[in-house]
Tab-separated table of C-alpha atoms in Angstrom:
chain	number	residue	atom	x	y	z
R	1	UNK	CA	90.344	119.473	170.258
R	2	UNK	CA	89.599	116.004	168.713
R	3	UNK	CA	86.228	117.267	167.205
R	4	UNK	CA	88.117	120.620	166.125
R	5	UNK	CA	90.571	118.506	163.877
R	6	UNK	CA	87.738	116.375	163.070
R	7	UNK	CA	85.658	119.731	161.260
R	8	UNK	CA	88.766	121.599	159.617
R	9	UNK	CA	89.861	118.074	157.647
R	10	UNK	CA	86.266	117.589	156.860
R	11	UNK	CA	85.846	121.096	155.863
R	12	UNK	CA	88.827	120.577	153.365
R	13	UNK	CA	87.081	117.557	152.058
R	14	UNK	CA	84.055	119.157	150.956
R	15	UNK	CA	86.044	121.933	149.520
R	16	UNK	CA	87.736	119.533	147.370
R	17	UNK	CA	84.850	118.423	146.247
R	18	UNK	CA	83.193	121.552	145.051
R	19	UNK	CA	81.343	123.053	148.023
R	20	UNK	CA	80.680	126.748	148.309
R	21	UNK	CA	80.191	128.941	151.475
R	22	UNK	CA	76.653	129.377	150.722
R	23	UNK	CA	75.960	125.928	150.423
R	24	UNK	CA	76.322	125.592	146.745
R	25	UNK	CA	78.885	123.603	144.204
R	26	UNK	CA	81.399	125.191	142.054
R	27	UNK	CA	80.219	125.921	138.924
R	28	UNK	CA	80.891	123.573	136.245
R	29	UNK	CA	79.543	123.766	132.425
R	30	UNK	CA	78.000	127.252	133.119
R	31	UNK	CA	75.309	126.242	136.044
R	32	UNK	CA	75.101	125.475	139.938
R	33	UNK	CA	73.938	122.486	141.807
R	34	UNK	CA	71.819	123.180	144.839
R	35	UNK	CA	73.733	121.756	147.962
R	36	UNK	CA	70.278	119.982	149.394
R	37	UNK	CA	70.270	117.293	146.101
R	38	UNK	CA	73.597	116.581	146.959
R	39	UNK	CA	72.018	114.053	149.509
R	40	UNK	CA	69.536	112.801	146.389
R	41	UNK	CA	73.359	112.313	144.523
R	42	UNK	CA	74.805	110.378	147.248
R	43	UNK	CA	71.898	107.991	147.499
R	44	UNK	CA	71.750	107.398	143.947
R	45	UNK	CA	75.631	106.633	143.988
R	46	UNK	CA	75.207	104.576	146.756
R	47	UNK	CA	72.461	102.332	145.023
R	48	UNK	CA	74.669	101.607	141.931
R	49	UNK	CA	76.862	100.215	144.292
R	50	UNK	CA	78.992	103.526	145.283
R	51	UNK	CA	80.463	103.587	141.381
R	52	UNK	CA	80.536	106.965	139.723
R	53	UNK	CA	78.865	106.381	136.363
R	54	UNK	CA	80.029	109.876	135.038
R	55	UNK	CA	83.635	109.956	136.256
R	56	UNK	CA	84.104	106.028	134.751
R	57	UNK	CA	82.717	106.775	131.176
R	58	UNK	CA	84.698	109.792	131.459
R	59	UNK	CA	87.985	108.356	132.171
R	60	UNK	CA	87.051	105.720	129.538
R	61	UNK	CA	86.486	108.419	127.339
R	62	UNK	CA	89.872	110.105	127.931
R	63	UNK	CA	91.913	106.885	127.581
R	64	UNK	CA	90.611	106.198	124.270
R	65	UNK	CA	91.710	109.512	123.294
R	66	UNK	CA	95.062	108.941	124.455
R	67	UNK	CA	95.107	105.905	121.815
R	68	UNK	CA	97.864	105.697	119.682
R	69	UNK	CA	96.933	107.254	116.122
R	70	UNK	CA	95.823	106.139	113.672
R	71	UNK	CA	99.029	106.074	110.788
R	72	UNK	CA	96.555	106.277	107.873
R	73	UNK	CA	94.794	108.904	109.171
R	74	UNK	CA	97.871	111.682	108.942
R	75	UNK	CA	99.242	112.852	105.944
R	76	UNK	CA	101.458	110.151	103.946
R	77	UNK	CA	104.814	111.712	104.382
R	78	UNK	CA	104.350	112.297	108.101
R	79	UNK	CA	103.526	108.239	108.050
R	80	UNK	CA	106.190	107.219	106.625
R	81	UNK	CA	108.493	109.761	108.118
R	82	UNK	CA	107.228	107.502	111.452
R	83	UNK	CA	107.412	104.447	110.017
R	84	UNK	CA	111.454	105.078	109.046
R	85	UNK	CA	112.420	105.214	112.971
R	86	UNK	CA	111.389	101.145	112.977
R	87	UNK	CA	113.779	98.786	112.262
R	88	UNK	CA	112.913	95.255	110.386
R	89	UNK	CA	111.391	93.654	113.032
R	90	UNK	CA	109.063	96.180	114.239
R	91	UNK	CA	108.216	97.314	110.612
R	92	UNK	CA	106.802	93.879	110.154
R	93	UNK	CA	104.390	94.082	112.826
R	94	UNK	CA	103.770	97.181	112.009
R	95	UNK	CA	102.330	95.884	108.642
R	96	UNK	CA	100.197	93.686	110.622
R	97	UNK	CA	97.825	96.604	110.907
R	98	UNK	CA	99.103	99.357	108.332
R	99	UNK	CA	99.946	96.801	105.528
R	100	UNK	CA	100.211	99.220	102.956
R	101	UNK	CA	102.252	101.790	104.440
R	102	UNK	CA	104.779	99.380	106.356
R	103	UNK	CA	105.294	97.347	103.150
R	104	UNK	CA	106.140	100.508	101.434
R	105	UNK	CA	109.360	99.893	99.102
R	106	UNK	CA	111.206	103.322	99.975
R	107	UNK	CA	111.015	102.261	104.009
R	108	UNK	CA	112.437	98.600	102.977
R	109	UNK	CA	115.165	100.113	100.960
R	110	UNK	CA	116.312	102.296	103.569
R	111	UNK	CA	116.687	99.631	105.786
R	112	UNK	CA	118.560	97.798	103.359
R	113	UNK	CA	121.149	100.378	102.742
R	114	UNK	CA	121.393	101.354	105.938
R	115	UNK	CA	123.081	98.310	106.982
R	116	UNK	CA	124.199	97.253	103.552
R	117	UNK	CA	125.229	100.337	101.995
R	118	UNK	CA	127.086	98.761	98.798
R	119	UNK	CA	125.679	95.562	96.990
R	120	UNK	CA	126.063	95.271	93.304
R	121	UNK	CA	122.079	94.926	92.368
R	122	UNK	CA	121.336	98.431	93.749
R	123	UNK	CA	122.956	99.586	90.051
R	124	UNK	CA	121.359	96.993	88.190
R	125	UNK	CA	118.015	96.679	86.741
R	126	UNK	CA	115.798	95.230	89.602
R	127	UNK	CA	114.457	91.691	88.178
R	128	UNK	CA	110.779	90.919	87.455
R	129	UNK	CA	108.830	90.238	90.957
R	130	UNK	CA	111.932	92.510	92.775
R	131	UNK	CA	111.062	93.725	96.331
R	132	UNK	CA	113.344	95.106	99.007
R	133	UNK	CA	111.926	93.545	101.619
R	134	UNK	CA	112.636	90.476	99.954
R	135	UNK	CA	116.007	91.746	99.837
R	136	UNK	CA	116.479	92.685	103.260
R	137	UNK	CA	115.613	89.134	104.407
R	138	UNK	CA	118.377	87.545	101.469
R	139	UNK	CA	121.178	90.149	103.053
R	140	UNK	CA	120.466	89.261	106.787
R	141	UNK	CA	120.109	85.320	105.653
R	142	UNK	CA	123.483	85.339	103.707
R	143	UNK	CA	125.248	87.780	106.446
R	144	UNK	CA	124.202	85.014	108.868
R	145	UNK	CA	125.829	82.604	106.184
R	146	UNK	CA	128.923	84.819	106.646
R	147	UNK	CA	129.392	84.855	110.268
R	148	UNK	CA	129.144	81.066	110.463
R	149	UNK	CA	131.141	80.566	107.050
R	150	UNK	CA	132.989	83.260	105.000
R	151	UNK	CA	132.954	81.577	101.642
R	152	UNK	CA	129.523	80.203	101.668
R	153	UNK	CA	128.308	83.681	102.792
R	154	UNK	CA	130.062	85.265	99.785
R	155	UNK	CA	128.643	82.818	97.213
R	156	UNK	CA	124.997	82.753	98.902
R	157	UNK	CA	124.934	86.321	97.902
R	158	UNK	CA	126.820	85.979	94.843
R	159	UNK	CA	123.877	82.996	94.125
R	160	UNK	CA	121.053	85.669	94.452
R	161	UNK	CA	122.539	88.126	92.430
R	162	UNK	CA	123.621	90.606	95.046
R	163	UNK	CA	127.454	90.940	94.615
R	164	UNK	CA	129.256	90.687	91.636
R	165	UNK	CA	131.883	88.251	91.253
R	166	UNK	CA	134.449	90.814	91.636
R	167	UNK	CA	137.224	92.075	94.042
R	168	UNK	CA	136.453	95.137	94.347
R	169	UNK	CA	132.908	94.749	95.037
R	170	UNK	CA	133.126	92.260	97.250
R	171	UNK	CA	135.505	94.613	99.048
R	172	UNK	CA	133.374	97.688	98.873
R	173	UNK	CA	130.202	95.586	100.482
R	174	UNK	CA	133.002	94.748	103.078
R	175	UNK	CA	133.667	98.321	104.177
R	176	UNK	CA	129.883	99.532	103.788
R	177	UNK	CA	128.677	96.449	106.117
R	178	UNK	CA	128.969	96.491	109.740
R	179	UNK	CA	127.315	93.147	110.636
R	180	UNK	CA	129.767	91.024	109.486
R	181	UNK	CA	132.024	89.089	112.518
R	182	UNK	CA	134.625	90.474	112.745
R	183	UNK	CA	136.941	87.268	113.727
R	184	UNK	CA	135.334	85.606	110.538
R	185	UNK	CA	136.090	88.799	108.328
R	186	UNK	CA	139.849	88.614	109.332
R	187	UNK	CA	139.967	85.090	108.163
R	188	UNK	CA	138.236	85.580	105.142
R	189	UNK	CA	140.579	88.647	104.067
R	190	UNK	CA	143.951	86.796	105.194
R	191	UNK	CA	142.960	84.043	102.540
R	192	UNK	CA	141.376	86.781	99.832
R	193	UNK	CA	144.624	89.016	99.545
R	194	UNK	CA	142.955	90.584	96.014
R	195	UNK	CA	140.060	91.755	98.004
R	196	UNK	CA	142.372	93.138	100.954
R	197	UNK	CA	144.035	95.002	98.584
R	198	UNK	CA	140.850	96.616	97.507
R	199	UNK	CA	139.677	97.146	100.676
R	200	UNK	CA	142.660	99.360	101.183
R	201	UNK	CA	142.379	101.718	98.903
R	202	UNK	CA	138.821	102.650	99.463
R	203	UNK	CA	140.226	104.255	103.051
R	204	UNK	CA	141.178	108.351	102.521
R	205	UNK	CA	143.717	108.962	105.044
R	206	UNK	CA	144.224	112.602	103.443
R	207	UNK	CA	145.304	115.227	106.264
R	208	UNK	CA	144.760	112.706	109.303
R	209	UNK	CA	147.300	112.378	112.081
R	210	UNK	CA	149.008	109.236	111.857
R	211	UNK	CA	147.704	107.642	115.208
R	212	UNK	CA	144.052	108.380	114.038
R	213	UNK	CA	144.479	107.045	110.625
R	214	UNK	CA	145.998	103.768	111.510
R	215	UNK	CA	142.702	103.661	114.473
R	216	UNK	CA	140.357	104.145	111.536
R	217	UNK	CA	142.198	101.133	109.500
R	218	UNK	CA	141.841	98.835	112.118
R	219	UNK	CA	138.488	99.348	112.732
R	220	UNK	CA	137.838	98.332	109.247
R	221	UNK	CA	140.060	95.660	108.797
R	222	UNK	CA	141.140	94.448	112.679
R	223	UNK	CA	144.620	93.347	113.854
R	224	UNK	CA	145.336	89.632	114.551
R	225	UNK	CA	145.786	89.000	118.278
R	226	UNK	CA	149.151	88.290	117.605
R	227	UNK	CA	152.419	89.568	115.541
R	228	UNK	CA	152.683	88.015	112.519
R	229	UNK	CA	153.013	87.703	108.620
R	230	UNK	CA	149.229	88.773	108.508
R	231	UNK	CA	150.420	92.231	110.549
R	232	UNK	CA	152.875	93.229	108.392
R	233	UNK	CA	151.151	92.998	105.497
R	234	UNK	CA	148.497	95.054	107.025
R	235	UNK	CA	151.005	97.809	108.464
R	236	UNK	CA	152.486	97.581	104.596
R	237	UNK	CA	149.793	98.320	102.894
R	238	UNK	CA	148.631	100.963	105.358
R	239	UNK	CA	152.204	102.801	105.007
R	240	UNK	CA	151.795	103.011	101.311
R	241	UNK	CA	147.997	104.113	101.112
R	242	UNK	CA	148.947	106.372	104.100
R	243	UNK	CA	152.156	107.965	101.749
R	244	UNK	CA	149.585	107.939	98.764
R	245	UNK	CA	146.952	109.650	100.712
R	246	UNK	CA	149.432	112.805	102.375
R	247	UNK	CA	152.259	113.398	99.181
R	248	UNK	CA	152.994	116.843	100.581
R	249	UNK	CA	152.937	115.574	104.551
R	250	UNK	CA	155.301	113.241	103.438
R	251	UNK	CA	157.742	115.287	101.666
R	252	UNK	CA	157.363	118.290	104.462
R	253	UNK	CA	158.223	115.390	107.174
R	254	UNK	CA	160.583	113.969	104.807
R	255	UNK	CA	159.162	109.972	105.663
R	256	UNK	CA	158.794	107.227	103.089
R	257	UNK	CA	156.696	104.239	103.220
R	258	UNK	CA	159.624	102.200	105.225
R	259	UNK	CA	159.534	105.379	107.747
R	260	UNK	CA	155.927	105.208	108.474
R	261	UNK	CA	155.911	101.092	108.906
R	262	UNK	CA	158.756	101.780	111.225
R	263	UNK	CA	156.588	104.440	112.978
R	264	UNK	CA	152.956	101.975	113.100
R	265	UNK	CA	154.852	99.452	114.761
R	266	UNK	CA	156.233	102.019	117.429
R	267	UNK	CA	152.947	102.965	118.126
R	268	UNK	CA	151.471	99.706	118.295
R	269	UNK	CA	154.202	98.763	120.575
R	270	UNK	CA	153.687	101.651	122.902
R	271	UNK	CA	149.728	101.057	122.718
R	272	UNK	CA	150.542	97.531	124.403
R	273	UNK	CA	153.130	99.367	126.500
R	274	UNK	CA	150.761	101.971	128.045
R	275	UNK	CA	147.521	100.291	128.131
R	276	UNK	CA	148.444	96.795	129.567
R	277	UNK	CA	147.835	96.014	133.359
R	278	UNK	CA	150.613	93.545	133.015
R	279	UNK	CA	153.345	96.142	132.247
R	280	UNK	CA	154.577	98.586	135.401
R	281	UNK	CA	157.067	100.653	134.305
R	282	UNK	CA	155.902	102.583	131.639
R	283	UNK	CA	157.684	103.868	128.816
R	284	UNK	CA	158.364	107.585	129.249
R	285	UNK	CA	158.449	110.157	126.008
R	286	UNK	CA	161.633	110.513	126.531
R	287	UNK	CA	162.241	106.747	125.945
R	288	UNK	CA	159.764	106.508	123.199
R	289	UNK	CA	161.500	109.188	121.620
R	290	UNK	CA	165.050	107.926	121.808
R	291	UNK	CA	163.893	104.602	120.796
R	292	UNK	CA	162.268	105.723	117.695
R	293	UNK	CA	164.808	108.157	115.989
R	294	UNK	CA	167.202	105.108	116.415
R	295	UNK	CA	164.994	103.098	113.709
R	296	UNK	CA	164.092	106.144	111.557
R	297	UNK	CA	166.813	108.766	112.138
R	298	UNK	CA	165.374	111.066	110.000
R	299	UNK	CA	162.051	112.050	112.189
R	300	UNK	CA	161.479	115.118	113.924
R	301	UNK	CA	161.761	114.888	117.695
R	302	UNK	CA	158.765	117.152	117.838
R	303	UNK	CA	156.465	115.112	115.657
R	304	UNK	CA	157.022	111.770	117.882
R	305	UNK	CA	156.646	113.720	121.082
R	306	UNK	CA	153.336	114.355	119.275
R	307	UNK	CA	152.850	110.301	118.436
R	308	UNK	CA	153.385	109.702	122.487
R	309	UNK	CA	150.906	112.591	123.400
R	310	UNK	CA	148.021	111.262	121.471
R	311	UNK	CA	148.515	107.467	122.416
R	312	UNK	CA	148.882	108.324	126.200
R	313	UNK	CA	145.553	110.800	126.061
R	314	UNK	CA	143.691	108.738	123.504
R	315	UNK	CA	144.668	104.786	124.144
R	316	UNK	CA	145.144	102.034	122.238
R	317	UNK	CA	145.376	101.890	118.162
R	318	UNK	CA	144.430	98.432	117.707
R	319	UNK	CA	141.878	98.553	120.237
């Protein structure tokens, strides 16, 4: 039975490896191998040390096939439509080896505003010996500046011509940046009240519910930790771009600017309320309800049903 086993597994091996019935190999490229120089095959394998000459160059050959391509080779669009999915790291290596295509301006200057999407010298006139890669490595150099120190950052890039000394577009670099720190940037706008108010107005709050508006705000310009000068000033100026934003809203609902700071700090309050571990009972609509007509008498008990709704399903809008 042993010797049975033994002749069906080897009958599968030599099947495998391209014996016929008749004594023949499979036929590969278009001709057959007699099975009797099969032995002259082995012996020649064996004598080279058992290594496979033909199956190693042709794995070699495969491999190198498999190489990446070549960028310079393909069509220059196609390069550089591969080159745009590096960031400005990579892109730098990458010009290692395809230093003309990876030091291409348009790739640099999509980097740059795609993380700085407002400086002041994208409107200018570029200077003599301009480059956006330069560029790219003054932005990330003074946004480092800025996370460390707010001021210094501000006048590094003032210093190389990249902001203006204004307001307005120091505020609009502020809302088209996300790699500023955050803690820094609240510092930084609690001292610079003329750019805070600029920052403002560049939000559109136009047909947004009021929970999802005041989310959006804060994500821009975050809420100190705790209640403060600082936070009313914020909720302030959020109630009157809010009003300025939704004129019809706010004559349909009947609110005012006093109604809807009233409202932002109900909903901050229940945010806390809801969301904290430290807080068991839980404020019911009901509650939230009562509580809030009795500051602004003059709201719908429908529309702050709707306030509760979307802070219980959605969370927190200071988050």
């Amino acid at each position: 039975m042993g010797q049975g086993l033994w002749r069906i597994a080897r009958n599968q091996q030599l099947q495998q490896q391209g014996y016929s019935g008749q004594g023949y190999l499979t036929r590969e490229h278009g001709r057959r191998i007699p099975a009797n120089n099969v032995s002259n095959t082995s012996h020649r394998k064996q004598a080279q040390g058992g290594i496979d000459i033909y199956h190693l160059l042709k794995t070699r050959k495969s491999k190198e096939q498999e190489g990446f391509i070549n960028l310079e080779m393909l069509p220059p669009e196609l390069s550089f439509t591969i080159l745009s999915y590096l960031n400005a790291t990579d892109l730098c290596l990458a010009s290692c080896v395809w230093q003309d295509l990876a030091n291409d301006e348009l790739l640099w200057q999509g980097l740059c505003k795609s993380t700085w999407g407002h400086c002041s010298i994208y409107n200018k006139n570029p200077p003599l010996g301009f480059s956006f890669r330069k560029l790219y490595m003054q932005l990330d150099e003074g946004s480092l500046t800025f996370n460390a120190n707010p001021d210094e950052g501000v006048n590094y890039f003032m210093s190389k011509g990249i902001l203006d000394d204004s307001p307005k577009e120091i505020a609009k670099f502020i809302f088209c940046t996300r790699t500023l720190n955050w803690k820094k940037l609240r510092i930084y706008l609690d001292e610079r009240r003329d750019v805070l108010d600029d920052l403002v107005t560049l939000h559109n709050f136009r047909n947004q519910f009021l929970p999802n508006a005041l989310r959006e705000f804060f994500r821009h310009i975050h809420a100190p930790e705790e209640r403060g000068e600082y936070l009313e000033t914020l909720i302030t100026k959020f109630s009157h771009r809010f009003c300025a934003c939704n004129p019809d809203l706010m004559r349909e609902l009947g609110l005012s600017p006093d109604a809807v700071y009233v409202l932002c700090y109900s909903l901050i309050l229940l945010s806390i309320d809801l969301t904290s571990p430290h807080v068991k009972n839980k404020m019911s609509k009901r509650e939230f309800i009562r509580n809030t007509r009795r500051a602004a008498q003059n709201i719908s008990e429908e529309f702050v049903g709707h306030l509760y709704d979307n802070i219980y399903l959605i969370g927190h809008v200071a988050a």
